[in-house]
Amino acid sequence: MIKIDNLTVKYGKNTVYDHFNLDIEDGGLTCILGESGCGKTTLLNAVAGLIDYGGEITKKSVSYVFQSPRLIPYLSVLKNLTVAGAEAQSATAMLGKVGLSEKLSAYPAQLSGGEAQRVSLCRAFLKKSDVLLMDEPFSSLDLKTKLSAMELFKSLNKEDGRGAIFVTHDIDEALYLADRIIVIGGGKVLKDVQNADKGEFGANSPLREIILKVLLNVKSE
Amino acid sequence: MKKINFLYSLAAIALMWVVWLIAAAAVKNEYLIAPVGASVKEFFTLFENAFFWRALLQTFARTIVAFLISFALALVCACLAVAFKPFAAFMRPVTAFFRTLPTMAVLLLILVWLTPRTAPVAVAMLVLFPMIYSQLSDGIAGIDGGLLQMAKVYGIPLSRRLTSIYLPHLAPIALEQTGAGLSFGLKLIISAEVMASTRTALGGIISEAQAYINLPRIAALTLVAVVLGVLIEIVFRVIADNAFGWKRAVKYD
């Protein structure tokens, strides 16, 4: 479990979290949903140990899929995976699974956005870690590429079995992927939906209406 | 588009020659403006002279020494400045001081302590160091913070970060700096050699030609310096563009 106790994060005079508490069970897909600028990435970065914070967070080894792929532009696709500790054989096999076998020696600048994000996913799954963190990993992709990337993620995650925490501002992504949806705003948990029913992407559902109302309430405040 | 731009560059060079031709023809006084024909003839004659080659090599050697020392010092200082903000603050007035020094006046002071052979090297270093330091510290600070965050999360060890992120990021900058630095350094060294009357040096030959008001020779030696400087920049730019797989891949994609 990841226990977040009395988390306090300030950027200058701006307080993002003030004694924030949250428990996230191991396993499953947990989505942190909220409007842009509400502190989702800050929460993820605190869990990953990338920022200074007050309070306590359970130390876990993490893999991280960033919003932009953050591939090293000076290394080939294969070397981007092996420099992060993966064996060449495993990296080659993983790239094959995501349909990038022919791009082993390509450089990141030669990849499309979707391809680069797939490499980033491979890197995350290749690293042995307790939990997978994902920061709006599909937000920069067009709809068609996003759908195929989400399907790919689901199949890789099913095989891998690791728990994942992903943040997004997209309700449809959350409803499509997550087992648990935590809506945050103003440094607080506004809604916590355990055992979310995963439906078709973009489909209307009562849960969608409920979450939309919560988000709209935050917007109008 | 590239071909058209190249033609414009050629046109500019041709124009400079034409202006020189017209000015020399108008003035008709070889003690005021060197005649083009005589200067070009002198240019080719220089290369038949063994002393000229010795002088050229020594001037070039001084340029390399000045550049290498400046680069090494600048690299160390730039790394320290990026790693330690107080050091960066310390360096600000130091580099500002070196940048604003009246170079040739300083040469006269330096000649009190150093010889005409070594003083040009010292003067060139005073000018090159702040220039290279500024480029390198901007380059190091300009490394993508996102990549460094990724390296931290994925536990990439420092040695691999150096070889995979820092060095490849800095290498093209360093190569281009080398070309620009050597070219600029050559100009500085020659100017300092003229003032210091350094023997066995291009600047020394210019100084001697000036004493005899041999304008075609001065023009020819100036042409040598210009051609050398341009060649150095071109060579290093080509190397910088083609030495790195990731740059080549993007260029030819």
Short mmCIF file of C-alpha atoms in Angstrom, two decimals:
data_model
loop_
_atom_site.label_atom_id
_atom_site.label_comp_id
_atom_site.label_asym_id
_atom_site.label_seq_id
_atom_site.Cartn_x
_atom_site.Cartn_y
_atom_site.Cartn_z
CA MET A 1 0.00 0.00 0.00
CA ILE A 2 1.09 3.57 -0.58
CA LYS A 3 0.25 5.65 2.47
CA ILE A 4 0.26 9.41 2.00
CA ASP A 5 0.21 11.07 5.43
CA ASN A 6 -0.13 14.81 6.02
CA LEU A 7 1.35 15.64 2.64
CA THR A 8 2.19 19.33 2.37
CA VAL A 9 3.56 20.83 -0.83
CA LYS A 10 4.12 24.52 -1.42
CA TYR A 11 5.44 26.30 -4.50
CA GLY A 12 6.48 29.70 -3.20
CA LYS A 13 3.39 31.22 -1.57
CA ASN A 14 1.07 28.77 -3.34
CA THR A 15 0.01 25.77 -1.20
CA VAL A 16 -0.91 22.81 -3.38
CA TYR A 17 -1.43 20.27 -0.61
CA ASP A 18 -1.93 20.99 3.07
CA HIS A 19 -1.92 17.90 5.29
CA PHE A 20 -3.37 15.73 2.54
CA ASN A 21 -4.03 12.06 3.29
CA LEU A 22 -4.64 9.18 0.93
CA ASP A 23 -4.14 5.40 0.93
CA ILE A 24 -3.66 3.52 -2.35
CA GLU A 25 -3.81 -0.27 -2.22
CA ASP A 26 -1.30 -2.37 -4.12
CA GLY A 27 -2.42 -3.77 -7.45
CA GLY A 28 -5.14 -2.55 -9.75
CA LEU A 29 -5.36 0.70 -11.69
CA THR A 30 -5.95 3.82 -9.64
CA CYS A 31 -6.75 7.03 -11.45
CA ILE A 32 -6.23 10.47 -9.97
CA LEU A 33 -8.66 12.66 -11.88
CA GLY A 34 -8.85 16.42 -11.74
CA GLU A 35 -8.78 19.65 -13.68
CA SER A 36 -5.50 20.99 -15.05
CA GLY A 37 -3.46 22.67 -12.35
CA CYS A 38 -5.17 20.93 -9.44
CA GLY A 39 -1.98 19.16 -8.30
CA LYS A 40 -2.25 15.72 -9.91
CA THR A 41 1.31 15.74 -11.27
CA THR A 42 2.54 17.20 -7.98
CA LEU A 43 1.06 14.23 -6.15
CA LEU A 44 2.67 11.78 -8.54
CA ASN A 45 6.03 13.53 -8.32
CA ALA A 46 5.84 13.43 -4.53
CA VAL A 47 5.22 9.66 -4.62
CA ALA A 48 8.16 9.31 -7.05
CA GLY A 49 10.40 11.36 -4.76
CA LEU A 50 11.02 14.00 -7.41
CA ILE A 51 9.96 16.99 -5.31
CA ASP A 52 10.40 18.14 -1.74
CA TYR A 53 7.38 17.75 0.50
CA GLY A 54 6.28 17.75 4.12
CA GLY A 55 4.62 14.70 5.63
CA GLU A 56 5.26 11.04 4.90
CA ILE A 57 4.83 8.86 1.86
CA THR A 58 5.58 5.12 1.79
CA LYS A 59 8.81 4.59 -0.09
CA LYS A 60 8.22 2.45 -3.15
CA SER A 61 10.31 1.75 -6.20
CA VAL A 62 8.54 3.25 -9.19
CA SER A 63 8.50 3.23 -12.95
CA TYR A 64 7.23 6.42 -14.49
CA VAL A 65 5.56 7.17 -17.81
CA PHE A 66 5.84 10.93 -18.20
CA GLN A 67 3.43 13.14 -20.11
CA SER A 68 6.05 13.57 -22.80
CA PRO A 69 8.08 10.44 -23.61
CA ARG A 70 11.39 11.90 -22.28
CA LEU A 71 13.49 9.65 -24.46
CA ILE A 72 17.19 10.49 -24.62
CA PRO A 73 17.50 12.03 -28.11
CA TYR A 74 21.16 10.97 -28.50
CA LEU A 75 20.50 7.26 -28.11
CA SER A 76 18.71 4.78 -30.32
CA VAL A 77 15.38 3.32 -29.22
CA LEU A 78 17.01 0.10 -28.02
CA LYS A 79 19.74 1.96 -26.13
CA ASN A 80 17.10 4.16 -24.48
CA LEU A 81 15.74 0.99 -22.90
CA THR A 82 19.05 -0.63 -22.02
CA VAL A 83 20.54 2.54 -20.49
CA ALA A 84 17.67 2.46 -18.00
CA GLY A 85 18.83 -1.04 -16.94
CA ALA A 86 16.92 -3.42 -19.19
CA GLU A 87 18.63 -6.40 -20.84
CA ALA A 88 18.94 -6.05 -24.61
CA GLN A 89 17.03 -9.29 -25.19
CA SER A 90 14.09 -8.29 -22.99
CA ALA A 91 14.05 -4.82 -24.52
CA THR A 92 13.97 -6.25 -28.04
CA ALA A 93 11.14 -8.61 -27.09
CA MET A 94 9.14 -5.80 -25.46
CA LEU A 95 9.58 -3.57 -28.51
CA GLY A 96 8.30 -6.45 -30.61
CA LYS A 97 5.16 -6.66 -28.44
CA VAL A 98 4.38 -3.01 -29.08
CA GLY A 99 5.03 -3.27 -32.82
CA LEU A 100 8.35 -1.41 -32.89
CA SER A 101 10.73 -4.23 -33.89
CA GLU A 102 11.84 -2.27 -36.93
CA LYS A 103 12.67 0.81 -34.91
CA LEU A 104 15.42 -0.63 -32.69
CA SER A 105 18.14 1.52 -34.18
CA ALA A 106 15.96 4.56 -34.90
CA TYR A 107 16.49 7.74 -32.93
CA PRO A 108 13.66 9.38 -30.98
CA ALA A 109 13.46 12.26 -33.47
CA GLN A 110 12.56 9.71 -36.14
CA LEU A 111 9.55 8.40 -34.20
CA SER A 112 5.99 9.68 -34.25
CA GLY A 113 4.41 10.86 -30.99
CA GLY A 114 2.58 7.57 -30.58
CA GLU A 115 5.68 5.50 -31.26
CA ALA A 116 7.73 7.50 -28.78
CA GLN A 117 5.09 7.05 -26.10
CA ARG A 118 5.08 3.30 -26.79
CA VAL A 119 8.84 3.23 -26.20
CA SER A 120 8.26 5.13 -22.97
CA LEU A 121 5.69 2.50 -21.92
CA CYS A 122 8.20 -0.26 -22.72
CA ARG A 123 10.82 1.44 -20.58
CA ALA A 124 8.38 1.63 -17.68
CA PHE A 125 7.32 -2.01 -17.92
CA LEU A 126 10.90 -3.24 -18.32
CA LYS A 127 11.95 -1.69 -15.03
CA LYS A 128 11.36 -3.89 -11.99
CA SER A 129 9.36 -1.71 -9.61
CA ASP A 130 6.55 -1.86 -7.08
CA VAL A 131 4.23 0.50 -8.87
CA LEU A 132 3.83 2.14 -12.23
CA LEU A 133 3.18 5.89 -12.24
CA MET A 134 1.72 7.54 -15.32
CA ASP A 135 1.30 11.28 -15.81
CA GLU A 136 -1.38 11.93 -18.46
CA PRO A 137 0.44 9.46 -20.74
CA PHE A 138 -2.14 9.62 -23.53
CA SER A 139 -3.01 13.33 -23.45
CA SER A 140 -0.69 14.36 -26.30
CA LEU A 141 -2.02 11.70 -28.67
CA ASP A 142 -4.78 12.04 -31.23
CA LEU A 143 -7.93 10.01 -30.54
CA LYS A 144 -7.11 7.02 -32.75
CA THR A 145 -3.55 6.76 -31.43
CA LYS A 146 -4.81 7.29 -27.88
CA LEU A 147 -7.28 4.40 -28.15
CA SER A 148 -4.63 2.04 -29.53
CA ALA A 149 -2.12 3.18 -26.85
CA MET A 150 -4.68 2.56 -24.09
CA GLU A 151 -5.43 -0.90 -25.44
CA LEU A 152 -1.72 -1.61 -25.57
CA PHE A 153 -1.30 -0.43 -22.01
CA LYS A 154 -4.18 -2.61 -20.83
CA SER A 155 -2.70 -5.71 -22.43
CA LEU A 156 0.82 -5.01 -21.12
CA ASN A 157 -0.52 -4.28 -17.65
CA LYS A 158 -2.64 -7.45 -17.62
CA GLU A 159 0.45 -9.51 -18.43
CA ASP A 160 2.62 -7.60 -15.97
CA GLY A 161 0.20 -7.58 -13.04
CA ARG A 162 1.75 -4.53 -11.37
CA GLY A 163 -0.40 -1.85 -9.78
CA ALA A 164 -0.51 1.49 -11.53
CA ILE A 165 -1.44 5.03 -10.59
CA PHE A 166 -2.22 7.29 -13.46
CA VAL A 167 -3.31 10.90 -13.50
CA THR A 168 -5.54 12.47 -16.10
CA HIS A 169 -7.98 15.28 -16.66
CA ASP A 170 -9.92 13.14 -19.14
CA ILE A 171 -13.00 11.50 -17.59
CA ASP A 172 -13.29 9.04 -20.47
CA GLU A 173 -9.75 7.78 -19.94
CA ALA A 174 -10.43 7.35 -16.24
CA LEU A 175 -13.69 5.47 -16.78
CA TYR A 176 -12.17 3.26 -19.47
CA LEU A 177 -9.05 2.20 -17.58
CA ALA A 178 -9.39 2.63 -13.83
CA ASP A 179 -10.53 0.27 -11.10
CA ARG A 180 -10.61 3.17 -8.64
CA ILE A 181 -11.13 6.85 -9.49
CA ILE A 182 -10.08 9.55 -7.04
CA VAL A 183 -11.29 13.01 -8.01
CA ILE A 184 -9.16 15.74 -6.47
CA GLY A 185 -9.43 19.50 -6.41
CA GLY A 186 -8.23 22.29 -4.13
CA GLY A 187 -5.76 19.89 -2.51
CA LYS A 188 -8.56 17.57 -1.33
CA VAL A 189 -10.24 14.32 -2.36
CA LEU A 190 -13.62 15.34 -3.75
CA LYS A 191 -14.86 11.89 -4.74
CA ASP A 192 -13.47 8.40 -4.29
CA VAL A 193 -15.02 5.76 -6.52
CA GLN A 194 -13.93 2.22 -5.62
CA ASN A 195 -14.64 -0.60 -8.08
CA ALA A 196 -15.43 1.69 -11.00
CA ASP A 197 -17.30 -0.07 -13.82
CA LYS A 198 -15.08 0.12 -16.87
CA GLY A 199 -17.22 0.66 -19.94
CA GLU A 200 -16.75 1.60 -23.57
CA PHE A 201 -14.55 4.60 -24.17
CA GLY A 202 -16.61 7.80 -24.27
CA ALA A 203 -19.88 6.05 -23.38
CA ASN A 204 -22.39 7.82 -21.16
CA SER A 205 -22.92 6.29 -17.74
CA PRO A 206 -24.38 7.32 -14.38
CA LEU A 207 -20.84 7.38 -12.93
CA ARG A 208 -19.74 9.70 -15.70
CA GLU A 209 -22.57 12.09 -14.78
CA ILE A 210 -21.64 11.98 -11.09
CA ILE A 211 -17.96 12.70 -11.72
CA LEU A 212 -18.79 15.44 -14.23
CA LYS A 213 -20.96 17.17 -11.61
CA VAL A 214 -18.13 17.00 -9.07
CA LEU A 215 -15.67 18.51 -11.57
CA LEU A 216 -18.11 21.20 -12.70
CA ASN A 217 -18.73 22.16 -9.08
CA VAL A 218 -15.03 22.69 -8.60
CA LYS A 219 -14.87 24.79 -11.78
CA SER A 220 -17.68 27.07 -10.72
CA GLU A 221 -16.19 27.73 -7.25
CA MET B 1 16.72 26.80 -51.30
CA LYS B 2 20.20 25.86 -50.11
CA LYS B 3 21.59 26.37 -53.65
CA ILE B 4 20.05 29.84 -53.87
CA ASN B 5 21.48 30.83 -50.48
CA PHE B 6 24.89 29.58 -51.59
CA LEU B 7 24.66 31.76 -54.69
CA TYR B 8 23.85 34.78 -52.54
CA SER B 9 26.94 34.04 -50.42
CA LEU B 10 29.07 33.79 -53.56
CA ALA B 11 27.61 37.07 -54.76
CA ALA B 12 28.64 38.76 -51.51
CA ILE B 13 32.22 37.49 -51.89
CA ALA B 14 32.29 38.61 -55.53
CA LEU B 15 30.97 42.04 -54.51
CA MET B 16 33.78 42.46 -51.94
CA TRP B 17 36.35 41.71 -54.67
CA VAL B 18 34.67 44.11 -57.08
CA VAL B 19 34.64 46.91 -54.45
CA TRP B 20 38.36 46.32 -53.85
CA LEU B 21 39.07 46.37 -57.59
CA ILE B 22 37.13 49.60 -58.11
CA ALA B 23 38.70 51.29 -55.04
CA ALA B 24 42.24 50.32 -56.11
CA ALA B 25 41.58 51.45 -59.69
CA ALA B 26 40.12 54.75 -58.50
CA VAL B 27 42.93 55.58 -56.05
CA LYS B 28 45.78 54.25 -58.27
CA ASN B 29 48.25 54.44 -55.37
CA GLU B 30 49.71 51.15 -54.11
CA TYR B 31 50.83 52.87 -50.88
CA LEU B 32 47.19 53.63 -50.05
CA ILE B 33 45.25 50.67 -51.46
CA ALA B 34 46.95 47.41 -52.41
CA PRO B 35 46.36 46.49 -56.06
CA VAL B 36 44.28 43.32 -56.37
CA GLY B 37 46.52 41.62 -58.92
CA ALA B 38 49.74 42.21 -56.98
CA SER B 39 48.09 41.06 -53.74
CA VAL B 40 46.82 37.83 -55.26
CA LYS B 41 50.24 37.17 -56.83
CA GLU B 42 51.89 37.81 -53.43
CA PHE B 43 49.35 35.43 -51.79
CA PHE B 44 50.52 32.51 -53.94
CA THR B 45 54.18 33.52 -53.69
CA LEU B 46 54.00 33.33 -49.87
CA PHE B 47 53.42 29.58 -49.99
CA GLU B 48 56.72 29.05 -51.84
CA ASN B 49 58.60 30.49 -48.87
CA ALA B 50 59.83 28.08 -46.16
CA PHE B 51 59.95 30.84 -43.53
CA PHE B 52 56.30 31.65 -44.23
CA TRP B 53 55.34 28.01 -43.49
CA ARG B 54 57.33 28.05 -40.23
CA ALA B 55 55.65 31.32 -39.25
CA LEU B 56 52.20 30.00 -40.18
CA LEU B 57 52.71 26.82 -38.16
CA GLN B 58 53.95 28.71 -35.13
CA THR B 59 51.04 31.15 -35.26
CA PHE B 60 48.68 28.21 -35.58
CA ALA B 61 50.38 26.42 -32.68
CA ARG B 62 49.95 29.52 -30.48
CA THR B 63 46.29 29.62 -31.45
CA ILE B 64 45.77 25.99 -30.51
CA VAL B 65 47.56 26.37 -27.18
CA ALA B 66 45.55 29.48 -26.28
CA PHE B 67 42.30 27.78 -27.25
CA LEU B 68 42.99 24.50 -25.45
CA ILE B 69 43.94 26.17 -22.17
CA SER B 70 40.94 28.53 -22.39
CA PHE B 71 38.61 25.64 -23.20
CA ALA B 72 39.86 23.43 -20.39
CA LEU B 73 39.59 26.23 -17.82
CA ALA B 74 36.20 27.32 -19.16
CA LEU B 75 34.84 23.76 -19.03
CA VAL B 76 35.88 23.29 -15.40
CA CYS B 77 34.47 26.69 -14.42
CA ALA B 78 31.24 26.10 -16.34
CA CYS B 79 30.65 22.75 -14.61
CA LEU B 80 31.30 24.34 -11.23
CA ALA B 81 29.06 27.32 -12.04
CA VAL B 82 26.12 25.07 -12.96
CA ALA B 83 26.65 22.85 -9.93
CA PHE B 84 27.21 25.66 -7.42
CA LYS B 85 25.22 28.88 -7.77
CA PRO B 86 27.66 30.87 -5.52
CA PHE B 87 30.47 30.02 -7.94
CA ALA B 88 28.36 31.27 -10.85
CA ALA B 89 27.80 34.53 -8.97
CA PHE B 90 31.54 34.73 -8.28
CA MET B 91 32.34 34.27 -11.97
CA ARG B 92 29.98 36.99 -13.20
CA PRO B 93 32.21 40.00 -12.44
CA VAL B 94 35.32 38.01 -13.36
CA THR B 95 34.08 37.23 -16.88
CA ALA B 96 32.64 40.73 -17.27
CA PHE B 97 36.07 42.12 -16.41
CA PHE B 98 37.83 39.92 -18.96
CA ARG B 99 35.21 40.68 -21.61
CA THR B 100 35.62 44.43 -21.28
CA LEU B 101 39.44 44.54 -21.06
CA PRO B 102 40.96 46.64 -23.88
CA THR B 103 42.91 43.74 -25.34
CA MET B 104 45.74 45.47 -27.12
CA ALA B 105 46.41 47.80 -24.19
CA VAL B 106 46.64 44.74 -21.96
CA LEU B 107 49.10 43.19 -24.39
CA LEU B 108 51.48 46.07 -23.78
CA LEU B 109 51.26 45.41 -20.05
CA ILE B 110 51.70 41.67 -20.50
CA LEU B 111 54.83 42.23 -22.61
CA VAL B 112 56.46 43.51 -19.42
CA TRP B 113 56.24 40.00 -17.92
CA LEU B 114 56.15 37.73 -20.97
CA THR B 115 58.07 37.44 -24.23
CA PRO B 116 56.78 38.41 -27.71
CA ARG B 117 56.38 34.65 -28.35
CA THR B 118 54.12 33.95 -25.37
CA ALA B 119 52.35 37.28 -24.79
CA PRO B 120 49.93 36.77 -27.76
CA VAL B 121 48.86 33.44 -26.22
CA ALA B 122 48.05 35.13 -22.91
CA VAL B 123 46.09 37.91 -24.62
CA ALA B 124 44.09 35.44 -26.70
CA MET B 125 43.27 33.46 -23.58
CA LEU B 126 41.93 36.56 -21.85
CA VAL B 127 39.46 37.05 -24.69
CA LEU B 128 38.60 33.40 -25.44
CA PHE B 129 38.04 32.26 -21.85
CA PRO B 130 34.92 34.36 -21.04
CA MET B 131 33.44 33.63 -24.48
CA ILE B 132 33.82 29.87 -24.20
CA TYR B 133 32.81 29.83 -20.51
CA SER B 134 29.56 31.61 -21.32
CA GLN B 135 28.69 29.21 -24.18
CA LEU B 136 29.55 26.10 -22.17
CA SER B 137 27.71 27.14 -19.01
CA ASP B 138 24.62 28.01 -21.09
CA GLY B 139 24.98 24.63 -22.80
CA ILE B 140 25.27 22.68 -19.56
CA ALA B 141 22.38 24.60 -17.94
CA GLY B 142 20.33 24.02 -21.09
CA ILE B 143 20.24 20.25 -20.66
CA ASP B 144 16.61 19.08 -20.56
CA GLY B 145 15.58 18.91 -16.89
CA GLY B 146 12.95 16.35 -17.84
CA LEU B 147 15.66 13.95 -19.00
CA LEU B 148 17.52 14.39 -15.73
CA GLN B 149 14.31 13.67 -13.80
CA MET B 150 13.77 10.55 -15.90
CA ALA B 151 17.38 9.48 -15.18
CA LYS B 152 16.75 9.92 -11.45
CA VAL B 153 13.54 7.87 -11.49
CA TYR B 154 15.10 5.07 -13.51
CA GLY B 155 18.23 5.02 -11.36
CA ILE B 156 20.60 5.68 -14.27
CA PRO B 157 24.06 5.89 -12.63
CA LEU B 158 26.09 9.09 -12.90
CA SER B 159 28.67 7.56 -15.26
CA ARG B 160 25.91 6.61 -17.73
CA ARG B 161 24.21 10.00 -17.34
CA LEU B 162 27.51 11.63 -18.28
CA THR B 163 28.01 9.46 -21.36
CA SER B 164 24.37 9.30 -22.47
CA ILE B 165 23.04 12.76 -21.66
CA TYR B 166 25.64 15.34 -20.71
CA LEU B 167 28.44 14.54 -23.16
CA PRO B 168 26.26 14.00 -26.25
CA HIS B 169 24.40 17.23 -25.45
CA LEU B 170 27.62 19.21 -25.06
CA ALA B 171 29.68 17.60 -27.81
CA PRO B 172 28.12 19.45 -30.78
CA ILE B 173 28.27 22.72 -28.82
CA ALA B 174 31.91 22.07 -27.97
CA LEU B 175 32.77 21.24 -31.58
CA GLU B 176 31.12 24.37 -32.94
CA GLN B 177 32.82 26.36 -30.18
CA THR B 178 36.14 24.87 -31.23
CA GLY B 179 35.67 26.05 -34.80
CA ALA B 180 34.55 29.52 -33.79
CA GLY B 181 37.13 29.74 -31.01
CA LEU B 182 40.07 28.70 -33.19
CA SER B 183 39.01 31.05 -35.97
CA PHE B 184 38.58 33.99 -33.61
CA GLY B 185 41.67 33.01 -31.66
CA LEU B 186 43.74 33.04 -34.86
CA LYS B 187 42.68 36.62 -35.51
CA LEU B 188 43.58 37.63 -31.95
CA ILE B 189 46.94 35.90 -32.04
CA ILE B 190 47.89 37.55 -35.34
CA SER B 191 46.85 40.99 -34.07
CA ALA B 192 48.86 40.48 -30.88
CA GLU B 193 51.86 39.24 -32.88
CA VAL B 194 51.73 42.40 -34.98
CA MET B 195 51.80 44.59 -31.88
CA ALA B 196 54.46 42.50 -30.15
CA SER B 197 56.50 42.14 -33.39
CA THR B 198 56.78 38.42 -32.78
CA ARG B 199 59.39 36.81 -34.99
CA THR B 200 58.56 33.61 -36.91
CA ALA B 201 54.88 34.49 -36.82
CA LEU B 202 52.30 35.65 -39.33
CA GLY B 203 51.83 38.78 -37.26
CA GLY B 204 55.56 39.37 -37.31
CA ILE B 205 55.65 39.16 -41.11
CA ILE B 206 52.71 41.63 -41.29
CA SER B 207 54.55 43.96 -38.91
CA GLU B 208 57.66 43.82 -41.11
CA ALA B 209 55.59 44.40 -44.27
CA GLN B 210 54.02 47.42 -42.59
CA ALA B 211 57.47 48.85 -41.83
CA TYR B 212 58.29 48.69 -45.57
CA ILE B 213 54.77 49.88 -46.54
CA ASN B 214 54.41 46.69 -48.59
CA LEU B 215 50.60 46.79 -48.92
CA PRO B 216 50.28 43.87 -51.37
CA ARG B 217 52.10 41.66 -48.84
CA ILE B 218 49.89 42.90 -45.97
CA ALA B 219 46.79 42.25 -48.09
CA ALA B 220 48.07 38.79 -49.03
CA LEU B 221 48.76 37.88 -45.38
CA THR B 222 45.34 39.19 -44.40
CA LEU B 223 43.82 36.95 -47.07
CA VAL B 224 45.74 34.00 -45.63
CA ALA B 225 44.29 34.70 -42.17
CA VAL B 226 40.75 35.08 -43.56
CA VAL B 227 40.94 31.89 -45.65
CA LEU B 228 42.38 29.92 -42.73
CA GLY B 229 39.73 31.23 -40.34
CA VAL B 230 36.87 30.41 -42.69
CA LEU B 231 38.29 26.94 -43.47
CA ILE B 232 38.58 26.13 -39.75
CA GLU B 233 34.95 27.14 -39.11
CA ILE B 234 33.68 25.16 -42.08
CA VAL B 235 35.64 22.03 -41.14
CA PHE B 236 34.35 22.01 -37.56
CA ARG B 237 30.79 22.80 -38.62
CA VAL B 238 30.84 19.84 -41.03
CA ILE B 239 32.28 17.61 -38.31
CA ALA B 240 29.64 18.80 -35.80
CA ASP B 241 26.85 18.11 -38.31
CA ASN B 242 28.05 14.65 -39.30
CA ALA B 243 29.94 13.18 -36.36
CA PHE B 244 26.86 12.23 -34.37
CA GLY B 245 24.52 9.45 -35.39
CA TRP B 246 21.45 11.14 -33.91
CA LYS B 247 22.16 14.38 -35.78
CA ARG B 248 22.77 12.57 -39.05
CA ALA B 249 19.58 10.56 -38.63
CA VAL B 250 17.48 13.70 -38.24
CA LYS B 251 19.24 15.48 -41.09
CA TYR B 252 18.79 12.73 -43.65
CA ASP B 253 15.34 11.58 -42.55
#
